C-alpha cells in the first residue's frame, strides 16, 4: 500500500522528487502520465505521477491533476504532494495556484503549505521572497524564461494572484524555531481562513522541520526540497521497511547511450566518451530522414554491442542545430531527431540492449513513449538528480537512466555503467 501520492508538473521534476524520497528511504515508482483505472498499483512507499502540466492550459492542468489525485487516492495513499519547480515556474494565471486550489478542495484539506525552497540548488525563500543563489527570482534570468517568465520574487503576491488571494506567510523567525512553532503558525493561518502559506526556508534543517510540522497534512505543495522531511514522518510511524529503498532488479544485457541533447554538458560527455567507447555521431543535416538515420545507426552497432556501452549521438553544436532548424523549421528539426533516436532505441532493445542511458529531456520523453514504458522504479543516483531506474511495462526488463541535458559530470556515460557492475 503506497503512503505518499505525488503529482509532478513535469517529467524531470518528478524524477528529482522521486530520487529525493528514495534517498530518504522510501521505495518510489514514477508513473508516466495519469494511470488508467485498470493499471496495477506498484509496490512502493511513494508513487509519483509525472504530468506535463506546467505550461498546459489551466483547465487541462487542473483536470489531469485531479485525475491523478483520484487514482492515487484509490491506490491507498494517505498524504499527497504537488510538486512544481523550485523557481516557481508559472504564468500569471497558473498553473501552480489553480492546481493547488483544486487539490485542496478535492481533499477537503482547507489548507496547504507552499515551499519551493531547495537550498542545495541555491533556491531559498526569505520573508516570502524567492532567491536563486544571491539574487531575487525576478533578477535571476527567470524573468526572461520563454514560457514562464517570473517577474515578481514575492511568492505571497504571486500565489495570491493565481488563487483567491488568501495566502499567508510563515516567516523565517518562526521556521527557525522548529517544527512545533511552524505547526502552530500554520494552524493559526488556517483558522484565519488562509488556504495557503508560503513557508520560508534557507537551510535543509528548515526543510526537515517543515516536513515534520506537516505530518498529518493531507496536502503539501512545493519543490522536491521540502520532501526532505517527509520520509522521517513515515519512519517514525513505523510504516517504512528497513533495507535498501533504491535496490532495483538486476538486469543483464548490452549497454548503450543515446544522446539527443545539444546542451554543453552533453556535448562534453560525448567528447569524453569518444576516447573510451565506440561512438557514432549522426549527421541529421546530411541525412534529414529519421528512418535513414535509424538504419545507419543500427547497421553501425552490428558486432559492437556488449557490456561496455556504445554511444549514439545526434547532438550537435549550436551552428549545426541552427542550420537544421533553418532548413526544416524548429519543431520539425526536433521531431526528426527525436523520432530517429526513438526508433534506434527500439532497435537496440530488439538487439538485446537492457541498460540504456538517454541524454535530453524531450529525447527521453520520445524514447520512453516509443518503448511503451509506463512506470519507472527509482534506484541509486548516478549524479545528482539522475538515478538509474527500472522500466516497467516495456515488455523486456530494462534499466534506464534518463538525463536532462545539462545534468551529470563529464564521465557520466561510462560512470553510469560502471556503477551497475557486471
Ligand atoms: P535538453 O534536456 O538538453 O533540453 P532535449 O532532448 O530536451 O535536451 O532537447 C534537445 C532537442 O534538440 C530535441 O528536440 C532534439 O531532437 C533536438 N536535436 C538534437 N540534435 C539535433 C540536431 N543535430 N539538430 C537539430 N535539433 C537537434
XYZ file of C-alpha atoms and ligand atoms in Angstrom:
449
model
C 0.000 0.000 0.000
C 1.504 3.304 -1.021
C 1.834 6.055 1.590
C 2.659 9.220 -0.308
C 0.992 10.161 -3.594
C 2.770 12.827 -5.629
C 1.703 14.800 -8.661
C 4.551 16.479 -10.551
C 4.020 19.121 -13.221
C 6.852 17.834 -15.412
C 8.850 14.690 -16.109
C 12.341 15.542 -14.853
C 10.838 17.262 -11.798
C 9.061 14.027 -10.982
C 12.329 12.083 -11.131
C 14.041 14.682 -8.985
C 11.366 14.311 -6.287
C 11.424 10.528 -6.557
C 15.204 10.462 -6.101
C 14.854 12.665 -3.006
C 12.312 10.304 -1.444
C 14.433 7.247 -2.256
C 17.437 8.863 -0.573
C 15.224 9.268 2.488
C 14.475 5.534 2.477
C 11.137 5.391 0.652
C 10.722 2.992 -2.274
C 9.475 5.119 -5.143
C 7.890 4.470 -8.527
C 7.314 7.182 -11.111
C 4.330 6.757 -13.421
C 4.273 8.464 -16.807
C 1.022 10.362 -17.268
C -2.249 9.726 -15.451
C -2.549 5.979 -14.893
C -5.588 4.178 -16.258
C -8.289 2.803 -13.982
C -7.070 -0.750 -14.639
C -3.351 -0.039 -14.124
C -1.816 -2.041 -11.296
C -0.679 -0.137 -8.210
C 3.102 -0.517 -7.963
C 4.643 -1.939 -4.808
C 6.161 1.264 -3.370
C 6.017 3.714 -0.468
C 5.711 6.707 -2.786
C 4.088 6.938 -6.194
C 4.917 9.946 -8.324
C 2.667 10.709 -11.282
C 4.616 12.721 -13.855
C 2.406 15.085 -15.843
C 3.309 17.636 -18.497
C 1.084 20.289 -16.963
C 3.437 23.159 -16.188
C 2.534 25.185 -19.245
C -0.641 23.379 -20.325
C -3.915 25.348 -20.470
C -5.154 25.843 -16.887
C -8.222 23.641 -17.382
C -6.151 20.739 -18.700
C -3.610 21.058 -15.885
C -6.354 21.046 -13.255
C -8.227 18.165 -14.918
C -5.155 15.942 -15.204
C -4.009 16.746 -11.674
C -7.421 15.842 -10.248
C -7.470 12.619 -12.259
C -4.022 11.748 -10.896
C -5.205 12.538 -7.360
C -8.271 10.319 -7.718
C -6.077 7.429 -8.892
C -3.577 7.936 -6.058
C -6.410 8.017 -3.521
C -7.691 4.719 -4.845
C -4.143 3.369 -4.600
C -4.365 3.948 -0.852
C -2.071 6.974 -0.451
C -2.683 8.846 2.786
C -0.754 12.066 2.077
C -0.353 13.993 -1.181
C 2.338 16.218 -2.628
C 2.005 18.627 -5.525
C 5.496 19.114 -6.960
C 6.456 22.160 -9.013
C 9.751 23.770 -9.925
C 11.989 25.321 -7.282
C 11.851 28.558 -9.292
C 8.037 28.518 -9.003
C 7.713 28.320 -12.810
C 4.215 29.512 -13.671
C 2.350 32.095 -15.707
C 0.243 34.907 -14.188
C -2.794 32.571 -14.461
C -1.144 29.463 -13.098
C -0.792 26.640 -13.137
C 0.527 26.330 -9.592
C -2.318 28.251 -7.931
C -5.291 26.743 -9.769
C -3.958 23.178 -9.425
C -3.174 23.666 -5.720
C -6.663 25.088 -5.114
C -8.335 22.210 -6.936
C -6.336 19.676 -4.915
C -7.068 21.410 -1.573
C -10.776 21.400 -2.441
C -10.837 17.799 -3.646
C -9.126 16.643 -0.453
C -11.245 18.865 1.800
C -7.915 19.907 3.303
C -8.728 23.579 3.826
C -5.027 24.481 3.818
C -1.735 23.598 2.191
C 1.769 24.956 2.623
C 3.758 26.154 -0.384
C 7.544 25.935 -0.261
C 9.720 25.782 -3.386
C 12.991 26.169 -1.422
C 15.877 23.850 -2.377
C 18.996 25.222 -0.629
C 21.281 22.546 -2.147
C 20.477 24.046 -5.557
C 20.632 27.637 -4.309
C 16.884 28.190 -4.046
C 15.945 29.811 -0.733
C 12.836 31.627 0.476
C 13.127 34.528 2.926
C 10.200 36.723 4.029
C 8.233 35.116 1.209
C 10.789 36.158 -1.422
C 12.441 33.508 -3.593
C 16.178 33.785 -4.181
C 18.209 31.955 -6.824
C 21.709 31.946 -5.386
C 22.254 35.502 -4.180
C 19.726 37.179 -6.457
C 15.983 37.650 -6.327
C 13.999 35.374 -8.648
C 12.993 38.288 -10.892
C 16.671 39.239 -11.435
C 17.967 35.691 -11.859
C 17.316 35.314 -15.584
C 13.978 33.633 -14.830
C 12.301 36.948 -15.696
C 13.243 36.147 -19.317
C 12.122 32.494 -19.383
C 10.416 31.835 -22.754
C 7.354 30.084 -21.279
C 7.115 31.049 -17.617
C 8.774 34.448 -17.075
C 8.931 35.161 -13.339
C 8.869 38.925 -12.853
C 8.000 39.005 -9.131
C 10.023 37.325 -6.366
C 7.320 37.887 -3.750
C 5.635 34.491 -3.746
C 2.842 35.547 -1.402
C 1.839 38.062 -4.073
C 2.406 35.636 -6.984
C 0.340 32.867 -5.418
C -2.347 35.368 -4.334
C -2.761 36.436 -7.964
C -3.132 32.799 -9.041
C -5.659 31.912 -6.323
C -8.498 33.559 -4.435
C -5.926 35.636 -2.587
C -5.915 34.104 0.870
C -2.181 33.435 1.050
C -0.280 33.838 4.307
C 3.386 33.596 5.274
C 5.250 31.511 7.820
C 8.315 33.728 8.205
C 11.930 32.813 8.817
C 11.850 33.569 12.559
C 9.064 31.030 13.072
C 10.615 28.406 10.804
C 13.920 28.819 12.611
C 12.168 27.971 15.889
C 11.441 24.465 14.626
C 8.577 22.108 13.866
C 6.213 22.911 16.786
C 6.373 26.662 16.040
C 5.783 26.058 12.329
C 2.843 23.763 13.059
C 1.295 26.355 15.380
C 1.715 29.116 12.780
C 0.133 27.018 10.029
C -2.815 26.090 12.255
C -3.346 29.756 13.119
C -3.267 30.769 9.445
C -5.765 28.053 8.578
C -8.074 29.228 11.364
C -7.840 32.765 9.972
C -9.182 31.402 6.706
C -5.893 31.326 4.774
C -5.858 28.458 2.292
C -2.138 28.671 1.550
C 1.019 29.811 3.263
C 4.386 30.432 1.702
C 6.866 28.953 4.163
C 10.362 30.434 4.396
C 13.333 28.056 4.272
C 17.023 28.783 3.932
C 18.643 25.533 5.049
C 17.979 21.795 4.871
C 17.304 21.884 8.624
C 14.419 24.258 7.898
C 13.061 21.890 5.265
C 13.231 18.964 7.700
C 11.377 20.971 10.348
C 8.710 21.981 7.808
C 8.277 18.345 6.760
C 7.878 17.307 10.383
C 5.372 20.119 11.012
C 3.315 18.985 8.030
C 2.873 15.449 9.315
C -0.829 14.777 9.063
C -1.393 17.474 6.421
C -3.408 15.968 3.594
C -1.536 18.048 1.012
C 1.848 19.727 0.702
C 2.959 21.758 -2.284
C 6.486 22.700 -3.229
C 9.764 21.776 -4.840
C 11.480 18.481 -4.148
C 13.434 20.150 -1.301
C 10.513 20.200 1.100
C 10.060 16.450 0.591
C 13.325 16.042 2.533
C 11.488 15.837 5.854
C 8.680 13.501 4.811
C 10.310 10.038 4.933
C 11.115 10.519 8.637
C 7.419 11.051 9.437
C 6.552 7.698 7.921
C 9.584 6.050 9.511
C 8.640 7.351 12.986
C 5.174 5.911 12.438
C 6.775 2.525 11.721
C 5.481 2.472 8.154
C 8.765 2.096 6.260
C 10.556 -1.190 5.778
C 14.274 -1.280 6.501
C 16.625 -2.251 3.686
C 17.819 -0.514 0.556
C 14.929 1.524 -0.874
C 16.979 2.071 -4.055
C 17.501 -1.618 -4.831
C 16.477 -2.484 -8.401
C 16.094 -5.900 -10.006
C 19.404 -6.776 -11.667
C 19.192 -6.894 -15.432
C 21.831 -8.440 -17.666
C 22.244 -7.341 -21.249
C 24.013 -4.971 -23.613
C 24.693 -1.319 -22.781
C 24.088 1.800 -24.880
C 23.814 5.574 -24.696
C 21.508 7.670 -26.876
C 22.080 11.416 -26.909
C 19.675 13.986 -28.325
C 20.521 16.857 -26.040
C 22.657 19.609 -27.542
C 23.458 21.144 -24.181
C 27.020 21.910 -23.303
C 27.255 19.200 -20.629
C 26.029 16.503 -23.017
C 28.361 17.600 -25.840
C 31.204 17.385 -23.348
C 30.097 13.909 -22.185
C 30.037 12.702 -25.806
C 33.510 14.114 -26.416
C 34.724 12.353 -23.315
C 33.125 9.011 -24.279
C 34.698 9.106 -27.768
C 38.115 8.332 -26.283
C 36.831 5.273 -24.408
C 33.958 3.543 -26.200
C 32.611 3.168 -29.773
C 30.828 6.445 -30.542
C 28.682 7.263 -33.557
C 27.788 10.845 -34.338
C 24.800 11.028 -36.621
C 24.567 13.950 -39.014
C 20.908 14.921 -39.217
C 21.751 17.799 -41.555
C 23.355 15.481 -44.127
C 20.588 12.856 -43.703
C 17.384 14.673 -42.739
C 15.363 11.452 -42.604
C 14.527 9.656 -39.346
C 14.252 6.154 -40.834
C 17.533 6.532 -42.720
C 19.334 7.801 -39.608
C 17.971 4.883 -37.590
C 19.080 2.411 -40.277
C 22.590 3.927 -40.292
C 22.870 3.615 -36.521
C 21.543 0.062 -36.333
C 23.913 -1.043 -39.113
C 26.794 0.594 -37.238
C 26.075 -1.233 -33.944
C 26.371 -4.628 -35.644
C 29.075 -6.579 -33.752
C 29.700 -3.733 -31.289
C 27.106 -4.460 -28.588
C 28.221 -5.839 -25.250
C 28.747 -4.986 -21.604
C 30.682 -1.818 -22.486
C 28.403 0.869 -23.906
C 28.153 2.148 -27.440
C 27.280 5.833 -27.748
C 24.955 7.070 -30.494
C 24.554 10.837 -30.625
C 22.506 13.142 -32.794
C 23.629 16.058 -30.672
C 25.341 18.875 -32.498
C 26.865 22.261 -31.703
C 24.628 25.357 -31.948
C 25.553 26.307 -35.542
C 24.606 22.846 -36.862
C 21.364 22.816 -34.886
C 20.561 26.269 -36.286
C 21.280 25.039 -39.824
C 18.871 22.088 -39.498
C 16.243 24.334 -37.929
C 16.640 26.843 -40.782
C 16.144 24.018 -43.263
C 13.154 22.259 -41.619
C 11.769 24.631 -39.002
C 12.437 24.360 -35.271
C 9.718 21.858 -34.406
C 10.252 19.587 -37.396
C 14.009 19.512 -36.742
C 13.418 18.463 -33.127
C 10.816 15.872 -34.111
C 13.074 14.400 -36.802
C 15.879 13.759 -34.342
C 13.534 12.554 -31.596
C 11.871 10.088 -33.996
C 15.233 8.808 -35.192
C 16.505 8.254 -31.640
C 13.237 6.621 -30.555
C 13.468 4.206 -33.497
C 17.098 3.480 -32.619
C 16.103 2.793 -29.001
C 13.518 0.305 -30.205
C 16.095 -1.365 -32.477
C 18.661 -1.532 -29.675
C 16.239 -3.192 -27.271
C 15.333 -5.683 -30.006
C 19.094 -6.426 -30.287
C 19.458 -7.162 -26.568
C 20.275 -3.765 -25.057
C 18.956 -3.793 -21.478
C 20.930 -0.922 -19.938
C 20.246 2.354 -21.656
C 21.232 5.943 -20.873
C 19.294 8.679 -22.678
C 20.519 12.290 -22.691
C 17.935 15.031 -23.169
C 14.572 15.737 -21.571
C 12.473 15.756 -24.747
C 14.587 12.954 -26.149
C 13.886 10.846 -23.051
C 10.163 11.507 -23.437
C 10.256 10.309 -27.042
C 12.242 7.159 -26.165
C 10.069 6.221 -23.202
C 6.896 6.670 -25.253
C 8.236 4.551 -28.127
C 9.323 1.770 -25.783
C 5.889 1.762 -24.134
C 7.347 2.402 -20.668
C 4.616 3.313 -18.160
C 6.471 3.186 -14.863
C 9.990 3.710 -13.583
C 11.178 2.238 -10.309
C 13.784 4.638 -8.912
C 17.233 3.335 -7.973
C 20.544 4.805 -6.866
C 21.650 8.198 -8.131
C 24.445 8.263 -10.710
C 24.978 12.013 -10.423
C 22.726 14.486 -8.557
C 19.170 14.303 -9.887
C 19.781 11.347 -12.235
C 19.050 7.880 -10.845
C 19.126 4.516 -12.553
C 15.557 3.318 -12.982
C 13.917 0.005 -13.770
C 11.377 0.376 -16.540
C 8.133 -1.467 -16.037
C 5.688 -2.115 -18.846
C 8.153 -2.116 -21.711
C 7.999 -5.829 -22.484
C 11.657 -6.627 -21.883
C 13.234 -5.915 -18.469
C 15.208 -2.710 -18.891
C 17.375 -0.364 -16.836
C 17.059 3.257 -17.934
C 18.877 6.420 -16.897
C 17.096 9.476 -18.256
C 19.214 12.575 -18.042
C 18.143 16.152 -18.520
C 20.699 17.636 -20.954
C 22.733 19.725 -18.553
C 22.934 17.131 -15.778
C 25.798 14.821 -14.967
C 29.569 15.036 -14.777
C 31.936 14.695 -17.766
C 32.313 10.898 -17.378
C 28.575 10.256 -16.964
C 28.310 7.870 -19.938
C 30.933 5.464 -18.611
C 30.423 6.036 -14.889
C 26.745 5.067 -15.076
C 27.510 1.569 -16.395
C 30.491 1.064 -14.106
C 28.073 1.617 -11.229
C 25.897 -1.298 -12.334
C 28.718 -3.834 -12.318
C 28.579 -6.968 -14.426
P 17.816 19.042 -23.168
O 17.476 18.203 -21.987
O 19.273 19.363 -23.269
O 16.932 20.256 -23.319
P 16.155 17.777 -25.157
O 16.191 16.372 -25.612
O 15.027 18.180 -24.241
O 17.549 18.110 -24.452
O 16.098 18.768 -26.364
C 17.017 18.710 -27.422
C 16.252 18.871 -28.740
O 17.191 19.099 -29.776
C 15.450 17.633 -29.116
O 14.203 18.009 -29.634
C 16.317 17.013 -30.203
O 15.555 16.245 -31.099
C 16.899 18.223 -30.866
N 18.138 17.944 -31.598
C 19.079 17.017 -31.283
N 20.068 17.023 -32.170
C 19.774 17.954 -33.092
C 20.422 18.431 -34.262
N 21.588 17.913 -34.660
N 19.817 19.410 -34.964
C 18.641 19.916 -34.552
N 17.990 19.526 -33.450
C 18.530 18.543 -32.716
